[in-house]
mmCIF file of C-alpha atoms in Angstrom:
data_model
loop_
_atom_site.group_PDB
_atom_site.id
_atom_site.type_symbol
_atom_site.label_atom_id
_atom_site.label_comp_id
_atom_site.label_asym_id
_atom_site.label_seq_id
_atom_site.Cartn_x
_atom_site.Cartn_y
_atom_site.Cartn_z
ATOM 1 C CA UNK A 1496 2.127 -0.621 -18.609
ATOM 2 C CA UNK A 1497 3.229 0.116 -15.036
ATOM 3 C CA UNK A 1498 4.973 -2.700 -13.202
ATOM 4 C CA UNK A 1499 4.926 -2.928 -9.418
ATOM 5 C CA UNK A 1500 7.059 -5.226 -7.264
ATOM 6 C CA UNK A 1501 6.504 -5.453 -3.513
ATOM 7 C CA UNK A 1502 9.028 -6.539 -0.913
ATOM 8 C CA UNK A 1503 9.577 -6.367 2.824
ATOM 9 C CA UNK A 1504 6.926 -8.727 4.086
ATOM 10 C CA UNK A 1505 7.609 -11.290 6.771
ATOM 11 C CA UNK A 1506 6.654 -12.510 10.209
ATOM 12 C CA UNK A 1507 6.595 -10.257 13.248
ATOM 13 C CA UNK A 1508 5.270 -10.357 16.778
ATOM 14 C CA UNK A 1509 2.307 -8.338 17.954
ATOM 15 C CA UNK A 1510 3.355 -4.743 18.533
ATOM 16 C CA UNK A 1511 6.234 -4.973 16.106
ATOM 17 C CA UNK A 1512 6.959 -3.041 12.917
ATOM 18 C CA UNK A 1513 7.595 -3.743 9.260
ATOM 19 C CA UNK A 1514 8.238 -1.563 6.254
ATOM 20 C CA UNK A 1515 6.955 -2.657 2.890
ATOM 21 C CA UNK A 1516 8.424 -1.359 -0.346
ATOM 22 C CA UNK A 1517 6.986 -1.256 -3.843
ATOM 23 C CA UNK A 1518 9.339 -0.647 -6.740
ATOM 24 C CA UNK A 1519 7.551 1.148 -9.569
ATOM 25 C CA UNK A 1520 8.644 0.933 -13.204
ATOM 26 C CA UNK A 1521 7.627 4.523 -13.961
ATOM 27 C CA UNK A 1522 8.305 7.938 -12.479
ATOM 28 C CA UNK A 1523 6.346 8.128 -9.218
ATOM 29 C CA UNK A 1524 6.426 11.921 -9.358
ATOM 30 C CA UNK A 1525 3.998 11.682 -12.253
ATOM 31 C CA UNK A 1526 0.228 12.073 -11.990
ATOM 32 C CA UNK A 1527 -0.451 8.755 -10.297
ATOM 33 C CA UNK A 1528 -2.677 7.686 -7.484
ATOM 34 C CA UNK A 1529 -0.917 4.931 -5.567
ATOM 35 C CA UNK A 1530 -1.968 2.794 -2.695
ATOM 36 C CA UNK A 1531 -1.680 -0.267 -0.538
ATOM 37 C CA UNK A 1532 -4.375 -2.889 -0.177
ATOM 38 C CA UNK A 1533 -4.460 -6.167 1.691
ATOM 39 C CA UNK A 1534 -6.306 -9.456 1.604
ATOM 40 C CA UNK A 1535 -6.490 -11.852 4.503
ATOM 41 C CA UNK A 1536 -7.176 -15.540 3.945
ATOM 42 C CA UNK A 1537 -10.852 -16.126 3.290
ATOM 43 C CA UNK A 1538 -11.682 -12.421 3.206
ATOM 44 C CA UNK A 1539 -12.194 -9.794 0.566
ATOM 45 C CA UNK A 1540 -9.469 -7.343 -0.334
ATOM 46 C CA UNK A 1541 -9.568 -4.172 1.734
ATOM 47 C CA UNK A 1542 -8.001 -0.762 1.418
ATOM 48 C CA UNK A 1543 -5.074 0.273 3.595
ATOM 49 C CA UNK A 1544 -3.696 3.652 2.447
ATOM 50 C CA UNK A 1545 -3.532 5.956 -0.559
ATOM 51 C CA UNK A 1546 -1.119 8.686 -1.638
ATOM 52 C CA UNK A 1547 -1.864 11.009 -4.521
ATOM 53 C CA UNK A 1548 0.391 13.010 -6.825
ATOM 54 C CA UNK A 1549 0.436 15.921 -4.345
ATOM 55 C CA UNK A 1550 1.470 13.538 -1.525
ATOM 56 C CA UNK A 1551 -1.898 13.841 0.144
ATOM 57 C CA UNK A 1552 -2.555 10.650 2.096
ATOM 58 C CA UNK A 1553 -5.697 8.813 3.121
ATOM 59 C CA UNK A 1554 -5.945 5.850 5.463
ATOM 60 C CA UNK A 1555 -8.549 3.283 6.291
ATOM 61 C CA UNK A 1556 -9.980 3.448 9.800
ATOM 62 C CA UNK A 1557 -8.207 0.215 10.738
ATOM 63 C CA UNK A 1558 -4.739 1.533 9.903
ATOM 64 C CA UNK A 1559 -4.964 5.226 10.702
ATOM 65 C CA UNK A 1560 -2.411 6.246 13.304
ATOM 66 C CA UNK A 1561 -0.386 3.039 12.942
ATOM 67 C CA UNK A 1562 0.569 2.913 9.273
ATOM 68 C CA UNK A 1563 2.291 5.557 7.147
ATOM 69 C CA UNK A 1564 2.329 5.613 3.360
ATOM 70 C CA UNK A 1565 5.063 7.526 1.558
ATOM 71 C CA UNK A 1566 7.000 7.548 -1.678
ATOM 72 C CA UNK A 1567 10.531 8.364 -2.736
ATOM 73 C CA UNK A 1568 10.359 9.827 -6.228
ATOM 74 C CA UNK A 1569 14.142 9.649 -6.650
ATOM 75 C CA UNK A 1570 13.914 5.865 -6.217
ATOM 76 C CA UNK A 1571 10.473 5.404 -7.807
ATOM 77 C CA UNK A 1572 9.458 3.509 -4.707
ATOM 78 C CA UNK A 1573 6.299 3.447 -2.624
ATOM 79 C CA UNK A 1574 6.519 2.549 1.060
ATOM 80 C CA UNK A 1575 4.226 1.430 3.838
ATOM 81 C CA UNK A 1576 5.586 1.767 7.356
ATOM 82 C CA UNK A 1577 3.545 -0.418 9.672
ATOM 83 C CA UNK A 1578 3.832 0.050 13.434
ATOM 84 C CA UNK A 1579 1.974 -1.451 16.393
ATOM 85 C CA UNK A 1580 1.082 -4.464 14.311
ATOM 86 C CA UNK A 1581 -1.806 -6.675 15.378
ATOM 87 C CA UNK A 1582 -2.698 -10.264 14.430
ATOM 88 C CA UNK A 1583 -5.622 -8.883 12.403
ATOM 89 C CA UNK A 1584 -3.099 -7.123 10.153
ATOM 90 C CA UNK A 1585 -2.028 -10.541 8.857
ATOM 91 C CA UNK A 1586 -2.645 -10.568 5.105
ATOM 92 C CA UNK A 1587 -1.083 -10.400 1.686
ATOM 93 C CA UNK A 1588 -0.292 -6.754 0.994
ATOM 94 C CA UNK A 1589 -0.503 -5.380 -2.528
ATOM 95 C CA UNK A 1590 0.583 -2.067 -3.976
ATOM 96 C CA UNK A 1591 -1.498 -0.608 -6.756
ATOM 97 C CA UNK A 1592 -1.572 2.392 -9.066
ATOM 98 C CA UNK A 1593 -3.927 4.242 -11.361
ATOM 99 C CA UNK A 1594 -3.564 7.369 -13.461
ATOM 100 C CA UNK A 1595 -5.718 9.677 -11.335
ATOM 101 C CA UNK A 1596 -7.325 9.308 -7.926
ATOM 102 C CA UNK A 1597 -10.695 10.689 -8.964
ATOM 103 C CA UNK A 1598 -13.680 10.942 -6.678
ATOM 104 C CA UNK A 1599 -13.452 7.289 -5.589
ATOM 105 C CA UNK A 1600 -9.886 6.928 -4.405
ATOM 106 C CA UNK A 1601 -10.248 3.301 -3.344
ATOM 107 C CA UNK A 1602 -11.378 1.742 -6.618
ATOM 108 C CA UNK A 1603 -10.418 1.567 -10.272
ATOM 109 C CA UNK A 1604 -6.764 0.576 -9.853
ATOM 110 C CA UNK A 1605 -5.313 -0.687 -13.126
ATOM 111 C CA UNK A 1606 -1.872 -1.842 -12.015
ATOM 112 C CA UNK A 1607 -1.123 -4.312 -9.229
ATOM 113 C CA UNK A 1608 1.925 -5.963 -7.749
ATOM 114 C CA UNK A 1609 2.157 -9.649 -6.941
ATOM 115 C CA UNK A 1610 1.782 -9.136 -3.200
ATOM 116 C CA UNK A 1611 3.900 -9.750 -0.122
ATOM 117 C CA UNK A 1612 2.844 -11.765 2.924
ATOM 118 C CA UNK A 1613 2.720 -10.151 6.347
ATOM 119 C CA UNK A 1614 2.115 -12.403 9.341
ATOM 120 C CA UNK A 1615 1.619 -11.052 12.865
ATOM 121 C CA UNK A 1616 1.494 -13.459 15.778
#
């Protein structure tokens, strides 16, 4: 059972930056598909970014060019660097993992963190 713990959320002004971290209980260099998702109040959860076991990354249209997903295998930690933040980025951000990315990289995640709040005003 993979455990994920997010941190780094907070409040920031429009145009600012934040870096989220997700501590992973297993070796992130393993064959995992890992990603960040977010859920704003009153809305459905949406995808943010994915990184696979080869470090190939995929971003949603709303975050491409502003957010960067990465991982540090030595620290078993997943990151999300968020720049040029907008009020519409306000949400609870979750990290997630599954064993393989597969053909549908955005669904089928088995392991989830508890979430961290990001507020942009």
